[in-house]
mmCIF file with all atom_site columns, C-alpha atoms and ligand atoms in Angstrom:
data_model
loop_
_atom_site.group_PDB
_atom_site.id
_atom_site.type_symbol
_atom_site.label_atom_id
_atom_site.label_alt_id
_atom_site.label_comp_id
_atom_site.label_asym_id
_atom_site.label_entity_id
_atom_site.label_seq_id
_atom_site.pdbx_PDB_ins_code
_atom_site.Cartn_x
_atom_site.Cartn_y
_atom_site.Cartn_z
_atom_site.occupancy
_atom_site.B_iso_or_equiv
_atom_site.pdbx_formal_charge
_atom_site.auth_seq_id
_atom_site.auth_comp_id
_atom_site.auth_asym_id
_atom_site.auth_atom_id
_atom_site.pdbx_PDB_model_num
ATOM   1   C CA . UNK S 1 1   ? 6.322   1.430   15.992 1.00 30.00 ? 92  UNK S CA 1
ATOM   2   C CA . UNK S 1 2   ? 3.959   3.558   18.110 1.00 36.00 ? 93  UNK S CA 1
ATOM   3   C CA . UNK S 1 3   ? 4.035   7.170   16.957 1.00 39.00 ? 94  UNK S CA 1
ATOM   4   C CA . UNK S 1 4   ? 4.213   9.736   19.720 1.00 36.00 ? 95  UNK S CA 1
ATOM   5   C CA . UNK S 1 5   ? 4.472   12.969  17.787 1.00 33.00 ? 96  UNK S CA 1
ATOM   6   C CA . UNK S 1 6   ? 0.775   13.739  17.412 1.00 34.00 ? 97  UNK S CA 1
ATOM   7   C CA . UNK S 1 7   ? 0.821   16.730  19.725 1.00 31.00 ? 98  UNK S CA 1
ATOM   8   C CA . UNK S 1 8   ? 3.841   18.533  18.379 1.00 30.00 ? 99  UNK S CA 1
ATOM   9   C CA . UNK S 1 9   ? 2.500   21.545  16.465 1.00 33.00 ? 100 UNK S CA 1
ATOM   10  C CA . UNK S 1 10  ? 3.878   21.927  13.006 1.00 32.00 ? 101 UNK S CA 1
ATOM   11  C CA . UNK S 1 11  ? 3.511   25.691  13.067 1.00 34.00 ? 102 UNK S CA 1
ATOM   12  C CA . UNK S 1 12  ? 3.860   27.804  16.196 1.00 34.00 ? 103 UNK S CA 1
ATOM   13  C CA . UNK S 1 13  ? 1.201   30.301  17.220 1.00 37.00 ? 104 UNK S CA 1
ATOM   14  C CA . UNK S 1 14  ? 1.973   33.934  16.681 1.00 36.00 ? 105 UNK S CA 1
ATOM   15  C CA . UNK S 1 15  ? 3.029   35.953  13.693 1.00 37.00 ? 106 UNK S CA 1
ATOM   16  C CA . UNK S 1 16  ? 3.208   33.866  10.537 1.00 38.00 ? 107 UNK S CA 1
ATOM   17  C CA . UNK S 1 17  ? 6.493   33.336  8.827  1.00 35.00 ? 108 UNK S CA 1
ATOM   18  C CA . UNK S 1 18  ? 6.086   34.121  5.195  1.00 38.00 ? 109 UNK S CA 1
ATOM   19  C CA . UNK S 1 19  ? 5.773   36.716  2.544  1.00 40.00 ? 110 UNK S CA 1
ATOM   20  C CA . UNK S 1 20  ? 2.028   37.211  2.368  1.00 40.00 ? 111 UNK S CA 1
ATOM   21  C CA . UNK S 1 21  ? 1.692   35.249  -0.822 1.00 43.00 ? 112 UNK S CA 1
ATOM   22  C CA . UNK S 1 22  ? -1.282  33.297  0.531  1.00 41.00 ? 113 UNK S CA 1
ATOM   23  C CA . UNK S 1 23  ? 0.535   29.983  0.755  1.00 42.00 ? 114 UNK S CA 1
ATOM   24  C CA . UNK S 1 24  ? -0.047  29.691  4.538  1.00 43.00 ? 115 UNK S CA 1
ATOM   25  C CA . UNK S 1 25  ? 3.485   28.400  5.167  1.00 40.00 ? 116 UNK S CA 1
ATOM   26  C CA . UNK S 1 26  ? 2.747   25.166  3.313  1.00 47.00 ? 117 UNK S CA 1
ATOM   27  C CA . UNK S 1 27  ? 6.379   24.921  2.253  1.00 53.00 ? 118 UNK S CA 1
ATOM   28  C CA . UNK S 1 28  ? 7.372   24.703  5.928  1.00 55.00 ? 119 UNK S CA 1
ATOM   29  C CA . UNK S 1 29  ? 5.224   21.626  6.621  1.00 56.00 ? 120 UNK S CA 1
ATOM   30  C CA . UNK S 1 30  ? 8.057   19.164  6.313  1.00 75.00 ? 121 UNK S CA 1
ATOM   31  C CA . UNK S 1 31  ? 7.137   16.308  8.659  1.00 83.00 ? 122 UNK S CA 1
ATOM   32  C CA . UNK S 1 32  ? 5.789   13.372  6.633  1.00 86.00 ? 123 UNK S CA 1
ATOM   33  C CA . UNK S 1 33  ? 2.437   12.279  8.027  1.00 92.00 ? 124 UNK S CA 1
ATOM   34  C CA . UNK S 1 34  ? 2.279   8.530   7.578  1.00 93.00 ? 125 UNK S CA 1
ATOM   35  C CA . UNK S 1 35  ? -0.847  6.615   8.564  1.00 93.00 ? 126 UNK S CA 1
ATOM   36  C CA . UNK S 1 36  ? -0.912  2.854   8.906  1.00 95.00 ? 127 UNK S CA 1
ATOM   37  C CA . UNK S 1 37  ? -3.563  1.330   6.660  1.00 95.00 ? 128 UNK S CA 1
ATOM   38  C CA . UNK S 1 38  ? -6.679  0.181   8.524  1.00 98.00 ? 129 UNK S CA 1
ATOM   39  C CA . UNK S 1 39  ? -7.159  -3.513  9.261  1.00 98.00 ? 130 UNK S CA 1
ATOM   40  C CA . UNK S 1 40  ? -10.342 -5.477  8.679  1.00 99.00 ? 131 UNK S CA 1
ATOM   41  C CA . UNK S 1 41  ? -11.823 -8.354  10.664 1.00 99.00 ? 132 UNK S CA 1
ATOM   42  C CA . UNK S 1 42  ? -13.238 -11.210 8.617  1.00 99.00 ? 133 UNK S CA 1
ATOM   43  C CA . UNK S 1 43  ? -16.329 -12.626 10.338 1.00 99.00 ? 134 UNK S CA 1
ATOM   44  C CA . UNK S 1 44  ? -18.019 -15.980 9.871  1.00 98.00 ? 135 UNK S CA 1
ATOM   45  C CA . UNK S 1 45  ? -21.758 -16.099 10.592 1.00 99.00 ? 136 UNK S CA 1
ATOM   46  C CA . UNK S 1 46  ? -23.764 -19.018 11.899 1.00 99.00 ? 137 UNK S CA 1
ATOM   47  C CA . UNK S 1 47  ? -26.746 -20.494 10.061 1.00 99.00 ? 138 UNK S CA 1
ATOM   48  C CA . UNK S 1 48  ? -28.911 -23.576 10.598 1.00 98.00 ? 139 UNK S CA 1
ATOM   49  C CA . UNK S 1 49  ? -28.042 -25.470 7.405  1.00 98.00 ? 140 UNK S CA 1
ATOM   50  C CA . UNK S 1 50  ? -24.350 -25.374 6.515  1.00 99.00 ? 141 UNK S CA 1
ATOM   51  C CA . UNK S 1 51  ? -22.745 -28.628 7.725  1.00 99.00 ? 142 UNK S CA 1
ATOM   52  C CA . UNK S 1 52  ? -20.183 -28.262 10.498 1.00 99.00 ? 143 UNK S CA 1
ATOM   53  C CA . UNK S 1 53  ? -17.605 -30.217 8.469  1.00 98.00 ? 144 UNK S CA 1
ATOM   54  C CA . UNK S 1 54  ? -17.981 -27.769 5.591  1.00 99.00 ? 145 UNK S CA 1
ATOM   55  C CA . UNK S 1 55  ? -17.211 -24.793 7.834  1.00 99.00 ? 146 UNK S CA 1
ATOM   56  C CA . UNK S 1 56  ? -14.209 -26.616 9.291  1.00 99.00 ? 147 UNK S CA 1
ATOM   57  C CA . UNK S 1 57  ? -12.974 -27.275 5.759  1.00 99.00 ? 148 UNK S CA 1
ATOM   58  C CA . UNK S 1 58  ? -13.417 -23.603 4.811  1.00 99.00 ? 149 UNK S CA 1
ATOM   59  C CA . UNK S 1 59  ? -11.402 -22.461 7.840  1.00 99.00 ? 150 UNK S CA 1
ATOM   60  C CA . UNK S 1 60  ? -8.599  -24.910 6.999  1.00 99.00 ? 151 UNK S CA 1
ATOM   61  C CA . UNK S 1 61  ? -8.588  -24.096 3.292  1.00 98.00 ? 152 UNK S CA 1
ATOM   62  C CA . UNK S 1 62  ? -8.883  -20.299 3.281  1.00 98.00 ? 153 UNK S CA 1
ATOM   63  C CA . UNK S 1 63  ? -7.602  -19.271 6.713  1.00 98.00 ? 154 UNK S CA 1
ATOM   64  C CA . UNK S 1 64  ? -4.677  -21.663 7.190  1.00 98.00 ? 155 UNK S CA 1
ATOM   65  C CA . UNK S 1 65  ? -5.995  -23.181 10.402 1.00 98.00 ? 156 UNK S CA 1
ATOM   66  C CA . UNK S 1 66  ? -5.145  -26.704 11.515 1.00 98.00 ? 157 UNK S CA 1
ATOM   67  C CA . UNK S 1 67  ? -8.046  -29.083 12.113 1.00 98.00 ? 158 UNK S CA 1
ATOM   68  C CA . UNK S 1 68  ? -8.239  -28.486 15.873 1.00 98.00 ? 159 UNK S CA 1
ATOM   69  C CA . UNK S 1 69  ? -8.207  -24.672 15.491 1.00 98.00 ? 160 UNK S CA 1
ATOM   70  C CA . UNK S 1 70  ? -10.780 -24.823 12.702 1.00 98.00 ? 161 UNK S CA 1
ATOM   71  C CA . UNK S 1 71  ? -13.090 -27.070 14.721 1.00 98.00 ? 162 UNK S CA 1
ATOM   72  C CA . UNK S 1 72  ? -12.817 -24.775 17.747 1.00 98.00 ? 163 UNK S CA 1
ATOM   73  C CA . UNK S 1 73  ? -13.638 -21.615 15.770 1.00 98.00 ? 164 UNK S CA 1
ATOM   74  C CA . UNK S 1 74  ? -16.500 -23.388 13.954 1.00 99.00 ? 165 UNK S CA 1
ATOM   75  C CA . UNK S 1 75  ? -17.986 -24.359 17.347 1.00 98.00 ? 166 UNK S CA 1
ATOM   76  C CA . UNK S 1 76  ? -17.635 -20.754 18.573 1.00 98.00 ? 167 UNK S CA 1
ATOM   77  C CA . UNK S 1 77  ? -19.605 -19.531 15.541 1.00 98.00 ? 168 UNK S CA 1
ATOM   78  C CA . UNK S 1 78  ? -22.181 -22.296 16.037 1.00 98.00 ? 169 UNK S CA 1
ATOM   79  C CA . UNK S 1 79  ? -22.723 -21.365 19.704 1.00 99.00 ? 170 UNK S CA 1
ATOM   80  C CA . UNK S 1 80  ? -22.307 -17.586 19.657 1.00 98.00 ? 171 UNK S CA 1
ATOM   81  C CA . UNK S 1 81  ? -23.546 -16.741 16.165 1.00 99.00 ? 172 UNK S CA 1
ATOM   82  C CA . UNK S 1 82  ? -20.389 -15.092 14.865 1.00 99.00 ? 173 UNK S CA 1
ATOM   83  C CA . UNK S 1 83  ? -16.603 -15.165 15.262 1.00 98.00 ? 174 UNK S CA 1
ATOM   84  C CA . UNK S 1 84  ? -13.592 -13.336 13.892 1.00 98.00 ? 175 UNK S CA 1
ATOM   85  C CA . UNK S 1 85  ? -11.659 -15.779 11.727 1.00 98.00 ? 176 UNK S CA 1
ATOM   86  C CA . UNK S 1 86  ? -8.837  -13.435 10.736 1.00 98.00 ? 177 UNK S CA 1
ATOM   87  C CA . UNK S 1 87  ? -7.615  -9.823  10.504 1.00 98.00 ? 178 UNK S CA 1
ATOM   88  C CA . UNK S 1 88  ? -6.221  -8.555  7.194  1.00 98.00 ? 179 UNK S CA 1
ATOM   89  C CA . UNK S 1 89  ? -5.607  -5.561  4.955  1.00 98.00 ? 180 UNK S CA 1
ATOM   90  C CA . UNK S 1 90  ? -8.693  -4.396  3.038  1.00 98.00 ? 181 UNK S CA 1
ATOM   91  C CA . UNK S 1 91  ? -7.602  -6.147  -0.151 1.00 98.00 ? 182 UNK S CA 1
ATOM   92  C CA . UNK S 1 92  ? -6.788  -9.489  1.491  1.00 98.00 ? 183 UNK S CA 1
ATOM   93  C CA . UNK S 1 93  ? -9.991  -9.425  3.592  1.00 98.00 ? 184 UNK S CA 1
ATOM   94  C CA . UNK S 1 94  ? -12.052 -8.736  0.462  1.00 98.00 ? 185 UNK S CA 1
ATOM   95  C CA . UNK S 1 95  ? -10.372 -11.630 -1.326 1.00 98.00 ? 186 UNK S CA 1
ATOM   96  C CA . UNK S 1 96  ? -11.002 -14.050 1.579  1.00 99.00 ? 187 UNK S CA 1
ATOM   97  C CA . UNK S 1 97  ? -14.671 -13.032 1.832  1.00 99.00 ? 188 UNK S CA 1
ATOM   98  C CA . UNK S 1 98  ? -15.094 -13.502 -1.909 1.00 99.00 ? 189 UNK S CA 1
ATOM   99  C CA . UNK S 1 99  ? -13.412 -16.914 -1.858 1.00 98.00 ? 190 UNK S CA 1
ATOM   100 C CA . UNK S 1 100 ? -15.577 -18.162 1.019  1.00 99.00 ? 191 UNK S CA 1
ATOM   101 C CA . UNK S 1 101 ? -18.836 -16.789 -0.427 1.00 99.00 ? 192 UNK S CA 1
ATOM   102 C CA . UNK S 1 102 ? -18.064 -18.275 -3.822 1.00 98.00 ? 193 UNK S CA 1
ATOM   103 C CA . UNK S 1 103 ? -17.080 -21.670 -2.388 1.00 99.00 ? 194 UNK S CA 1
ATOM   104 C CA . UNK S 1 104 ? -20.249 -21.794 -0.235 1.00 99.00 ? 195 UNK S CA 1
ATOM   105 C CA . UNK S 1 105 ? -22.456 -20.808 -3.190 1.00 98.00 ? 196 UNK S CA 1
ATOM   106 C CA . UNK S 1 106 ? -20.893 -23.448 -5.448 1.00 98.00 ? 197 UNK S CA 1
ATOM   107 C CA . UNK S 1 107 ? -21.703 -26.072 -2.793 1.00 98.00 ? 198 UNK S CA 1
ATOM   108 C CA . UNK S 1 108 ? -25.188 -24.638 -2.275 1.00 98.00 ? 199 UNK S CA 1
ATOM   109 C CA . UNK S 1 109 ? -24.661 -23.777 1.376  1.00 99.00 ? 200 UNK S CA 1
ATOM   110 C CA . UNK S 1 110 ? -26.002 -20.514 2.857  1.00 99.00 ? 201 UNK S CA 1
ATOM   111 C CA . UNK S 1 111 ? -22.775 -19.809 4.792  1.00 99.00 ? 202 UNK S CA 1
ATOM   112 C CA . UNK S 1 112 ? -22.138 -16.075 5.165  1.00 98.00 ? 203 UNK S CA 1
ATOM   113 C CA . UNK S 1 113 ? -18.798 -14.337 5.570  1.00 98.00 ? 204 UNK S CA 1
ATOM   114 C CA . UNK S 1 114 ? -18.363 -10.568 5.973  1.00 99.00 ? 205 UNK S CA 1
ATOM   115 C CA . UNK S 1 115 ? -15.697 -8.020  6.837  1.00 99.00 ? 206 UNK S CA 1
ATOM   116 C CA . UNK S 1 116 ? -15.649 -4.952  9.054  1.00 98.00 ? 207 UNK S CA 1
ATOM   117 C CA . UNK S 1 117 ? -13.101 -2.282  9.862  1.00 98.00 ? 208 UNK S CA 1
ATOM   118 C CA . UNK S 1 118 ? -11.258 -3.088  13.092 1.00 96.00 ? 209 UNK S CA 1
HETATM 119 N N1 . TYC J 2 .   ? -25.037 -24.212 12.785 1.00 55.02 ? 410 TYC J N1 1
HETATM 120 C C1 . TYC J 2 .   ? -24.546 -25.138 11.771 1.00 55.02 ? 410 TYC J C1 1
HETATM 121 C C2 . TYC J 2 .   ? -25.117 -26.541 12.029 1.00 55.02 ? 410 TYC J C2 1
HETATM 122 O O1 . TYC J 2 .   ? -25.614 -26.806 13.112 1.00 55.02 ? 410 TYC J O1 1
HETATM 123 C C3 . TYC J 2 .   ? -23.023 -25.204 11.751 1.00 55.02 ? 410 TYC J C3 1
HETATM 124 C C4 . TYC J 2 .   ? -22.389 -23.915 11.378 1.00 55.02 ? 410 TYC J C4 1
HETATM 125 C C5 . TYC J 2 .   ? -21.274 -23.470 12.094 1.00 55.02 ? 410 TYC J C5 1
HETATM 126 C C6 . TYC J 2 .   ? -22.846 -23.164 10.300 1.00 55.02 ? 410 TYC J C6 1
HETATM 127 C C7 . TYC J 2 .   ? -20.623 -22.295 11.751 1.00 55.02 ? 410 TYC J C7 1
HETATM 128 C C8 . TYC J 2 .   ? -22.214 -21.970 9.954  1.00 55.02 ? 410 TYC J C8 1
HETATM 129 O O2 . TYC J 2 .   ? -20.454 -20.405 10.317 1.00 55.02 ? 410 TYC J O2 1
HETATM 130 C C9 . TYC J 2 .   ? -21.102 -21.551 10.667 1.00 55.02 ? 410 TYC J C9 1
HETATM 131 N N2 . TYC J 2 .   ? -25.009 -27.414 11.050 1.00 55.02 ? 410 TYC J N2 1
#
């Protein structure tokens, strides 16, 4: 899927093809320029108050981890302060962050979840 055509000029240097109508050869730009949508990391932040079991539950419930994976990632956040818990499209990442923040708020825990462009 890697694209390797970035350095092929669409229009050669030299005299312009065209009729002087000011369109700058736009009609000759035929190669479709597709860009993959950016991906976003969802990050879980440590705090001193949210119970470890709650974070494990969040990782199981919203990020599809099994208990062992969830416990491991929770411990990474606890020790290092932050960890990536998933990588998603902008819309999915936004939804996950919202779900986690809402769930934490409803249980009165200060757990923080954010997203950043990869
Ligand atoms: N540091 C918390 C505690 O000792 C546990 C915790 C882990 C909180 C991960 C948030 O994202 C977090 N109870």
